[in-house]
Every structure is written in C-alpha cells, then in structure tokens.
Coordinates of C-alpha atoms in Angstrom, one line a residue:
X11 CA 0.0 0.0 0.0
X12 CA 1.5 3.4 -1.0
X13 CA 1.7 6.4 1.3
X14 CA -1.4 8.1 -0.2
X15 CA -3.6 5.0 0.4
X16 CA -2.1 4.6 3.9
X17 CA -3.1 8.2 4.8
X18 CA -6.5 7.8 3.2
X19 CA -7.2 4.6 5.2
X20 CA -6.0 6.1 8.4
X21 CA -7.9 9.3 8.0
X22 CA -11.1 7.5 7.0
X23 CA -10.9 5.2 10.0
X24 CA -10.2 8.1 12.3
X25 CA -13.1 10.1 10.9
X26 CA -15.6 7.3 11.6
X27 CA -14.4 7.0 15.2
X28 CA -14.0 10.7 15.6
X29 CA -17.7 11.3 14.6
X30 CA -18.9 9.6 17.8
X31 CA -16.5 11.2 20.2
X32 CA -18.8 13.9 21.5
X33 CA -21.3 11.2 22.5
X34 CA -19.0 8.5 23.9
X35 CA -16.1 10.4 25.4
X36 CA -15.9 10.2 29.2
X37 CA -12.5 10.5 30.9
X38 CA -11.3 10.9 34.4
X39 CA -7.6 10.9 35.0
X40 CA -6.1 7.9 36.8
X41 CA -4.5 10.3 39.3
X42 CA -7.9 11.4 40.6
X43 CA -9.2 7.9 40.9
X44 CA -6.5 5.8 42.7
X45 CA -3.4 7.8 43.8
X46 CA -3.3 9.3 47.3
X47 CA -1.7 12.8 47.5
X48 CA 1.1 11.5 49.8
X49 CA 2.6 8.0 50.1
X50 CA 5.2 6.6 52.5
X51 CA 7.9 4.0 51.9
X52 CA 7.6 2.5 55.3
X53 CA 11.0 0.7 55.3
X54 CA 12.8 4.0 54.8
X55 CA 10.2 6.3 56.4
X56 CA 10.3 8.4 53.3
X57 CA 7.1 10.3 52.4
X58 CA 6.5 11.4 48.8
X59 CA 4.0 13.8 47.3
X60 CA 2.2 12.9 44.1
X61 CA 3.4 15.0 41.2
X62 CA 2.1 13.1 38.2
X63 CA 0.5 10.0 36.9
X64 CA 0.9 8.0 33.7
X65 CA -0.8 5.2 31.7
X66 CA 2.0 3.2 30.2
X67 CA 2.5 -0.5 29.4
X68 CA 5.6 -1.1 31.5
X69 CA 5.7 -4.9 31.4
X70 CA 4.9 -5.5 27.7
X71 CA 1.7 -7.3 28.1
X72 CA -0.3 -4.9 26.0
X73 CA -2.2 -3.4 29.0
X74 CA -1.3 0.0 30.2
X75 CA -0.5 0.2 33.9
X76 CA -1.5 3.1 36.0
X77 CA 1.7 4.7 37.4
X78 CA 1.9 7.5 40.0
X79 CA 5.1 9.5 40.4
X80 CA 6.0 10.7 43.9
X81 CA 8.7 13.2 44.9
X82 CA 10.6 12.9 48.2
X83 CA 11.7 16.2 49.8
X84 CA 14.8 15.6 51.9
X85 CA 17.2 17.9 53.7
X86 CA 20.4 15.9 53.9
X87 CA 20.5 14.9 50.2
X88 CA 18.2 14.4 47.4
X89 CA 16.5 11.0 47.3
X90 CA 15.1 10.0 43.9
X91 CA 11.5 10.1 43.0
X92 CA 9.6 6.8 43.3
X93 CA 6.8 5.2 41.3
X94 CA 3.7 3.5 42.6
X95 CA 2.3 1.1 40.0
X96 CA -1.1 -0.6 39.7
X97 CA -1.0 -3.8 37.6
X98 CA -4.1 -5.8 36.8
X99 CA -2.2 -9.0 37.5
X100 CA -0.6 -8.1 40.9
X101 CA -0.8 -5.9 44.0
X102 CA 0.5 -2.3 43.6
X103 CA 4.2 -2.0 44.0
X104 CA 6.8 0.7 44.5
X105 CA 9.9 1.2 42.4
X106 CA 12.6 3.2 44.2
X107 CA 16.4 3.5 44.4
X108 CA 18.1 5.4 47.1
X109 CA 21.3 7.4 46.4
X110 CA 24.2 6.3 48.6
X111 CA 25.4 9.8 49.5
X112 CA 25.2 13.5 48.6
X113 CA 27.9 13.0 45.9
X114 CA 25.7 10.8 43.8
X115 CA 22.5 11.5 41.9
X116 CA 20.0 8.8 41.0
X117 CA 16.9 9.5 38.9
X118 CA 14.4 6.7 38.5
X119 CA 12.6 6.7 35.1
X120 CA 10.2 4.8 33.0
X121 CA 12.6 3.9 30.3
X122 CA 11.9 3.0 26.6
X123 CA 15.1 1.4 25.3
X124 CA 14.8 1.3 21.5
X125 CA 18.2 -0.5 21.4
X126 CA 16.5 -3.6 22.8
X127 CA 12.8 -2.9 22.3
X128 CA 12.1 -3.0 26.0
X129 CA 10.2 -0.7 28.3
X130 CA 11.0 -0.9 32.0
X131 CA 11.8 0.9 35.3
X132 CA 15.4 2.0 35.5
X133 CA 17.5 4.8 36.7
X134 CA 20.3 7.1 35.5
X135 CA 23.4 7.4 37.7
X136 CA 26.0 10.1 38.0
X137 CA 28.6 11.3 40.5
X138 CA 31.2 14.0 41.1
X139 CA 33.8 12.0 39.3
X140 CA 31.8 12.5 36.0
X141 CA 30.8 8.8 35.9
X142 CA 27.4 8.2 34.3
X143 CA 25.4 5.0 33.7
X144 CA 22.0 3.6 32.9
X145 CA 20.5 0.7 35.0
X146 CA 17.5 -1.5 34.9
X147 CA 15.6 -1.7 38.2
X148 CA 13.9 -4.8 39.6
X149 CA 11.1 -5.3 42.1
X150 CA 13.4 -6.7 44.7
X151 CA 15.6 -3.6 44.6
X152 CA 18.3 -5.2 42.6
X153 CA 19.5 -3.6 39.4
X154 CA 21.5 -4.4 36.3
X155 CA 24.0 -2.1 34.6
X156 CA 23.0 -1.5 31.0
X157 CA 25.7 0.9 29.8
X158 CA 28.0 3.5 31.4
X159 CA 31.3 5.2 31.2
X160 CA 34.1 6.1 33.5
X161 CA 34.6 9.9 33.7
X162 CA 38.3 9.5 34.6
X163 CA 38.9 7.7 31.3
X164 CA 37.3 10.7 29.4
X165 CA 39.6 13.1 31.3
X166 CA 42.6 11.0 30.2
X167 CA 41.5 11.5 26.5
X168 CA 40.0 8.0 26.0
X169 CA 36.8 8.8 24.2
X170 CA 35.6 5.4 22.8
X171 CA 33.7 4.4 25.9
X172 CA 32.1 7.8 26.2
X173 CA 31.0 7.9 22.6
X174 CA 29.5 4.4 22.8
X175 CA 27.5 5.6 25.8
X176 CA 26.3 8.7 24.0
X177 CA 25.3 6.6 20.9
X178 CA 23.4 4.2 23.1
X179 CA 21.6 6.9 24.9
X180 CA 20.4 8.5 21.7
X181 CA 18.0 5.5 21.4
X182 CA 16.8 5.7 25.0
X183 CA 13.7 7.7 25.9
X184 CA 12.6 8.6 29.5
X185 CA 8.8 8.2 29.0
X186 CA 8.1 10.0 32.3
X187 CA 9.7 13.1 30.8
X188 CA 8.0 12.6 27.4
X189 CA 4.5 12.0 28.6
X190 CA 2.0 14.9 28.5
X191 CA 3.9 16.5 25.6
X192 CA 1.6 18.4 23.2
X193 CA -1.3 16.2 22.2
X194 CA -0.7 13.4 24.8
X195 CA -3.5 14.1 27.2
X196 CA -3.8 10.6 28.7
X197 CA -0.2 10.4 29.7
X198 CA 0.9 7.3 27.7
X199 CA 3.7 9.1 25.8
X200 CA 1.9 8.8 22.5
X201 CA -0.7 10.7 20.5
X202 CA -3.6 8.4 19.7
X203 CA -7.4 8.5 19.0
X204 CA -7.9 8.5 22.7
X205 CA -6.2 11.9 23.0
X206 CA -8.3 13.4 20.2
X207 CA -11.3 11.9 22.0
X208 CA -10.5 13.6 25.3
X209 CA -9.6 16.9 23.7
X210 CA -13.0 17.1 21.8
X211 CA -14.8 16.0 25.0
X212 CA -13.2 18.8 26.9
X213 CA -14.1 21.3 24.2
X214 CA -17.8 20.1 24.4
X215 CA -17.7 20.4 28.2
X216 CA -16.3 23.9 28.0
X217 CA -18.9 25.0 25.4
X218 CA -21.7 23.6 27.7
X219 CA -20.3 25.4 30.7
X220 CA -19.5 22.1 32.5
X221 CA -16.4 21.6 34.6
X222 CA -13.4 20.0 33.0
X223 CA -12.5 16.4 34.0
X224 CA -8.8 16.8 33.3
X225 CA -6.1 18.5 35.4
X226 CA -3.8 21.4 34.5
X227 CA -1.0 19.2 33.1
X228 CA -3.5 17.5 30.8
X229 CA -5.0 20.8 29.8
X230 CA -1.6 22.1 28.7
X231 CA -1.1 19.0 26.6
X232 CA -4.6 19.4 25.0
X233 CA -3.9 23.0 24.0
X234 CA -2.0 22.1 20.8
X235 CA -1.8 25.6 19.4
X236 CA -1.0 27.2 22.8
X237 CA -3.8 29.8 22.4
X238 CA -5.0 29.2 26.0
X239 CA -8.1 27.4 25.0
X240 CA -9.1 23.8 24.1
X241 CA -10.9 23.9 20.8
X242 CA -11.9 21.7 17.8
X243 CA -8.7 22.8 16.1
X244 CA -6.7 21.2 18.9
X245 CA -8.5 17.9 18.4
X246 CA -8.1 18.1 14.7
X247 CA -4.4 18.7 15.0
X248 CA -4.0 15.7 17.3
X249 CA -6.0 13.6 14.9
X250 CA -3.9 14.7 11.9
X251 CA -0.6 13.9 13.7
X252 CA -2.0 10.5 14.6
X253 CA -3.0 9.8 11.0
X254 CA 0.4 10.8 9.6
X255 CA 2.2 8.7 12.3
X256 CA 0.0 5.7 11.4
X257 CA 0.9 6.2 7.7
X258 CA 4.6 6.2 8.5
X259 CA 5.1 9.9 7.5
X260 CA 6.1 11.0 11.0
X261 CA 8.2 8.7 13.2
X262 CA 8.5 10.8 16.4
X263 CA 5.4 12.5 17.7
X264 CA 6.0 13.5 21.3
X265 CA 8.9 15.5 22.5
X266 CA 9.9 16.1 26.2
X267 CA 8.2 19.1 27.7
X268 CA 11.7 20.3 28.8
X269 CA 14.9 20.2 26.8
X270 CA 16.6 16.9 26.6
X271 CA 20.0 16.9 28.3
X272 CA 22.8 17.0 25.7
X273 CA 26.0 15.5 27.0
X274 CA 28.2 16.1 24.0
X275 CA 28.6 19.3 22.0
X276 CA 31.5 20.5 19.8
X277 CA 33.9 17.8 21.1
X278 CA 33.3 18.6 24.7
X279 CA 30.9 17.6 27.5
X280 CA 28.1 20.2 27.7
X281 CA 25.0 20.2 29.8
X282 CA 22.1 22.3 28.8
X283 CA 20.2 24.5 31.2
X284 CA 16.5 23.7 31.7
X285 CA 14.2 25.0 28.9
X286 CA 10.6 24.5 28.2
X287 CA 9.2 23.3 24.8
X288 CA 8.0 26.3 22.9
X289 CA 7.1 25.0 19.4
X290 CA 7.2 21.8 17.4
X291 CA 7.9 21.5 13.7
X292 CA 7.4 18.4 11.5
X293 CA 9.5 18.7 8.3
X294 CA 11.2 16.3 5.9
X295 CA 14.5 18.2 5.8
X296 CA 16.7 15.3 4.7
X297 CA 14.3 14.1 1.9
X298 CA 14.1 10.6 3.2
X299 CA 10.3 10.5 2.9
X300 CA 9.7 11.0 6.7
X301 CA 9.3 14.2 8.6
X302 CA 11.9 15.0 11.2
X303 CA 10.5 16.3 14.4
X304 CA 12.1 19.5 15.6
X305 CA 11.4 21.0 19.0
X306 CA 12.3 24.6 19.9
X307 CA 13.0 25.1 23.6
X308 CA 13.5 28.3 25.6
X309 CA 17.3 28.7 26.1
X310 CA 18.3 30.1 29.4
X311 CA 22.0 29.6 28.5
X312 CA 22.6 32.9 26.8
X313 CA 24.2 36.2 27.7
X314 CA 23.1 39.4 26.0
X315 CA 25.9 41.4 24.5
X316 CA 25.9 45.1 23.6
X317 CA 28.6 46.3 21.2
X318 CA 30.3 49.7 21.2
X319 CA 27.7 51.2 18.8
X320 CA 24.9 50.3 21.3
X321 CA 23.3 47.9 18.8
X322 CA 22.2 44.9 20.8
X323 CA 22.9 41.5 19.2
X324 CA 22.1 38.8 21.7
X325 CA 22.4 35.1 21.9
X326 CA 19.7 32.9 20.4
X327 CA 16.9 32.7 23.1
X328 CA 16.0 29.2 21.8
X329 CA 17.7 25.9 21.1
X330 CA 16.4 23.5 18.4
X331 CA 16.5 19.7 19.2
X332 CA 16.1 17.4 16.2
X333 CA 14.7 13.9 16.3
X334 CA 15.3 11.8 13.2
X335 CA 14.3 8.2 12.5
X336 CA 12.7 7.8 15.9
X337 CA 15.8 8.9 17.9
X338 CA 17.4 12.0 19.2
X339 CA 19.8 13.5 16.7
X340 CA 21.4 16.6 18.0
X341 CA 21.0 20.0 19.6
X342 CA 21.4 23.3 17.8
X343 CA 21.7 26.7 19.4
X344 CA 24.3 26.4 22.1
X345 CA 26.6 29.3 22.8
X346 CA 29.8 29.2 24.8
X347 CA 29.9 31.7 27.7
X348 CA 32.1 34.7 26.9
X349 CA 32.0 34.2 23.2
X350 CA 32.1 37.5 21.2
X351 CA 30.3 35.9 18.3
X352 CA 26.5 35.5 18.3
X353 CA 24.4 32.8 16.8
X354 CA 20.8 32.3 15.8
X355 CA 19.4 29.0 14.6
X356 CA 16.3 28.8 12.5
X357 CA 14.5 26.7 9.9
X358 CA 14.3 28.2 6.5
X359 CA 12.8 27.5 3.1
X360 CA 15.6 28.5 0.6
X361 CA 13.7 29.5 -2.5
X362 CA 17.0 30.1 -4.3
X363 CA 17.6 26.3 -4.4
X364 CA 14.1 25.0 -3.4
X365 CA 15.3 23.3 -0.3
X366 CA 14.4 23.4 3.4
X367 CA 17.2 23.1 6.0
X368 CA 18.2 24.2 9.5
X369 CA 20.6 27.2 9.3
X370 CA 22.6 29.4 11.6
X371 CA 23.3 33.1 11.3
X372 CA 26.5 34.2 13.1
X373 CA 27.7 37.7 13.6
X374 CA 30.4 39.6 15.4
X375 CA 29.9 43.3 15.6
X376 CA 32.9 45.3 16.8
X377 CA 34.2 48.8 16.4
X378 CA 37.2 47.7 14.3
X379 CA 35.9 44.5 12.6
X380 CA 32.4 43.1 11.9
X381 CA 31.3 39.8 10.4
X382 CA 28.1 38.1 9.4
X383 CA 27.5 34.7 7.9
X384 CA 24.7 32.2 7.2
X385 CA 25.5 28.5 7.3
X386 CA 23.7 25.3 6.8
X387 CA 23.7 23.2 9.9
X388 CA 21.4 20.2 9.0
X389 CA 21.2 18.0 7.1
X390 CA 24.2 18.6 4.9
X391 CA 26.8 20.4 6.9
X392 CA 29.3 20.0 4.1
X393 CA 27.5 22.9 2.3
X394 CA 27.9 24.9 5.5
X395 CA 28.7 28.4 4.2
X396 CA 25.9 30.0 2.2
X397 CA 26.6 33.8 2.7
X398 CA 29.3 35.8 4.4
X399 CA 30.3 39.4 4.7
X400 CA 32.8 41.3 6.7
X401 CA 34.0 44.9 7.2
X402 CA 37.2 46.2 8.6
X403 CA 38.5 49.6 9.8
X404 CA 42.0 50.5 8.7
X405 CA 44.0 53.6 9.6
X406 CA 45.3 55.8 6.7
X407 CA 47.3 58.9 7.7
X408 CA 45.9 58.6 11.2
X409 CA 42.3 58.6 10.0
X410 CA 40.0 55.5 10.2
X411 CA 38.8 54.1 6.8
X412 CA 35.8 51.8 6.8
X413 CA 35.7 49.3 4.0
X414 CA 34.2 45.9 3.0
X415 CA 36.8 43.2 3.4
X416 CA 34.9 40.3 2.0
X417 CA 31.5 39.3 0.5
X418 CA 30.8 35.7 -0.7
X419 CA 28.0 33.4 -1.7
X420 CA 28.5 29.7 -1.4
X421 CA 32.2 30.3 -0.9
X422 CA 32.6 32.4 -4.1
X423 CA 33.1 36.2 -4.2
X424 CA 29.9 38.1 -4.6
X425 CA 28.5 41.6 -4.8
X426 CA 26.4 43.3 -2.1
X427 CA 23.4 43.1 -4.3
X428 CA 23.8 39.3 -4.9
X429 CA 23.9 38.7 -1.2
X430 CA 20.8 40.9 -0.6
X431 CA 18.9 39.2 -3.5
X432 CA 19.7 35.8 -2.0
X433 CA 18.5 36.9 1.5
X434 CA 15.3 38.2 -0.1
X435 CA 14.5 34.6 -1.1
X436 CA 15.1 33.0 2.4
X437 CA 11.8 32.3 4.1
X438 CA 12.0 31.7 7.8
X439 CA 9.5 29.0 8.8
X440 CA 10.3 29.0 12.5
X441 CA 9.8 32.7 13.3
X442 CA 9.7 34.3 16.7
X443 CA 9.5 37.9 17.6
X444 CA 12.9 39.2 16.5
X445 CA 14.3 36.3 14.4
X446 CA 13.6 37.9 11.0
X447 CA 15.6 41.0 12.1
X448 CA 18.8 38.8 12.5
X449 CA 19.4 38.9 8.8
X450 CA 19.5 42.7 8.9
X451 CA 23.1 42.4 10.2
X452 CA 24.2 42.2 6.6
X453 CA 22.5 45.5 5.9
X454 CA 24.3 46.9 9.0
X455 CA 27.7 45.8 7.7
X456 CA 27.0 47.1 4.2
X457 CA 25.7 50.5 5.5
X458 CA 28.6 50.9 7.9
X459 CA 31.5 49.8 5.8
X460 CA 30.3 50.9 2.4
X461 CA 30.7 49.1 -1.0

C-alpha cells in the first residue's frame, strides 16, 4: 500500500471514530481515581507527594499500567522520586532506588530502550567523578547495569567508551519526561485516537459550561496551538498527527516538555540548562520520505551582549533539538559563555535552491571589525557556508577608513546586491518575535563599511 492510500485509510478510520467522540467520550484521570496525595515508603520512612500519573505499558503485556510518580523532599541529600504502580495481575508495587550519599545522583525513570525494544523501570546514575550510567531496576531492589562510562577515562583522553555511551543513549527515551507532551492528554507518551477523543470531549464540556474532568498538566497537553483554549482545532491537529504517524510519515510525535539533556557538544561535554518546549515543527528536511521532528526550547543559556555602537545582538533565546528516524539526533543553538560571536538557529525555506534546512546566522559586531554569515547546519553540513560578509576599519594617515573586506556566496566572491537578493528569497519558517531581524546584520555591515 503506497503512502497516499495509507493516509486515506488512516484518516477514514479516524473520521468514523471521531464522529462519535462527542457522545461516547468520558474521561477521568487515573490520578484522581486511585493515587493518594502522599505516600510513605515504610521501610525507609520516606514520604513522597504525588506530582504526576501515567498510563504506560511497563511490562509489555499490551495493557497500560497506572503509574503514579511521587517526589521525596529531603534535607540531607536528594533521594530519587519513586513510582507507585497498579498492575491488573498483581498488587500495587513501589519502584525506588536510594542514592548512597550526597555526591551521587540517581533519577528513576520509565525507560523505553529502543536498542533492545524494552520498556522498564530503571535509573540514571551520576557522581562527582563524572561517571554516568544507565541501569535496569527490579522489584526486589536489585539492578542491572545496561551501559555506562568512567569519567576518569574521558579526562585522560580515552573517548571510545564515552562515545559508545552517547550513541546508546540516543536511542533511550525517558517516557516519564516525554508523557504529557503536546497532544498526549492521557499520559501514555503517544498521540492516539484516545487523545483526540479527550480533547474534543473537553471542548464540548467547556462549550456547555461544564467543569473540566482533566487536570492542569493535561489541559496544557490538550492545548495544541497554545492559544490558552481547548478547541476543535486542537482535536483536529492531534488527529492529523496520529494519522500521519499511522501512515509512517512522522516517526517521532511526542517531545519532552523540557529540553533533553545533551551530554556532548562540539567535542566537549556540555550540559544544557533547563528550557521549556515552545514550538514543534514536523519537516522532511533530509528528503528521506519521513518528517523529522524538531522541538524549539527556551534557552536560558545565553548572555546578552551590547557592542560599542549600542546595537544589541544577543544570543539565540532558543535551542532546536532534532529527532530523526525515531531517535534524538542533535542540539542546535548552544553558545559558549564569553563568546564574542553570536548565533541564531532557524528553519528556512531557501527558495533560491528550493530546499528546506536548519541554518545558523552568526555575527560579530565590533568597532574595528564586523562579520556576518549564514551557514547550513542540518542535514548537509558539508555545504555549510551560504553567505558571508565582513567589514574592517583601517588607519590611513591617522584617519579611520571603513571598508568591506569580503563578500561571498557559497564560498565564491559576490557583490552586495547578490547577497541581498539571496537573502530576499530566504523564508524563515520557524519565526519568533525578533528572528527575522537577525538577517539585517548584513545591511548593517554594508551600510557601515560601504561598498
């Protein structure tokens, strides 16, 4: 069956079910039904407070378990969260792993390991020696090391173990962090007909003046377009994404609500600050027939910089994280502290060559030297430089002389007008308030330094 017929079949099936949603939909979150607000681990005398609940098949039997996540507030050191799970075939049980001391962090997660095809409870481990590892956790408190690396070996320049760890972790998803992403209202880390059902039911309740049966986290997930309201458009968007996913056009639907930690950047370990998911873009950038999923996250890791002319060029306030072929690919938008160059990452439709790609504009505005460039970052970084321009101030007989030092297009010398004509055919498809103005840096250089 070709792609067109897959989409047609999926949409037709969805439409038939969707037409009955307003009549049949009734939903109350598992959290309100079965999870107490506080729960104590009696052997440890640790009391946790409920912070979320999920509906995820943790044991692979095809039935979604009801899982409550509890946070322990401690003074001496931070104990990990624990999970209270209801299984139809057993009594409720608690999954918990205690850190050994305040030099160790342990975070228990619901782990989807696409390297093995398993979903299970596990934990990530780290310590002050820069050791990191991933473990599978068992009911009896025992655990099994899945993969890890020795931070001391990295510091000694032995990268193989570290790179193997990073490659493995690209195929690991923490479902507890992914659940309740945009469109996932039932907390199963997926967008399904159930979600569209719930969204439309909430819209009908709101229209009738009835109280909503979902909590605030679920309401945020239901508001697909982030307009502050749950509407038919939100349900339609969820349904459309489900249909494209069912047809194999999109292979990653849900992104973490907060930025995925990125351990490796530009050849060095690099940890992102926390950032919230701001927008999601589904685009087939690498022309493989499937849409990549690109999340834009607020970037708190930037430092505004004002140059001597009082023109403010600040770091990109967002980072873009790309998911390709069902796994995390890379992060774009990091800036090193103290850098005098500034970078903005965006998605563009390049009508000059009829291609879509992820690009970066970099610029360095100084009194004596200024530079601007646009480069391709993904998918084909080998074609990195698209445009560049620089201006320099020289001294002749004691007087400053402003002049253009270089203008190029695709690595070949170009005129000012050729560069401006090329820019005029760049359509930014991931715009935010000031992003379009970033390209004006070329005009600034041309106006300042002349022909």
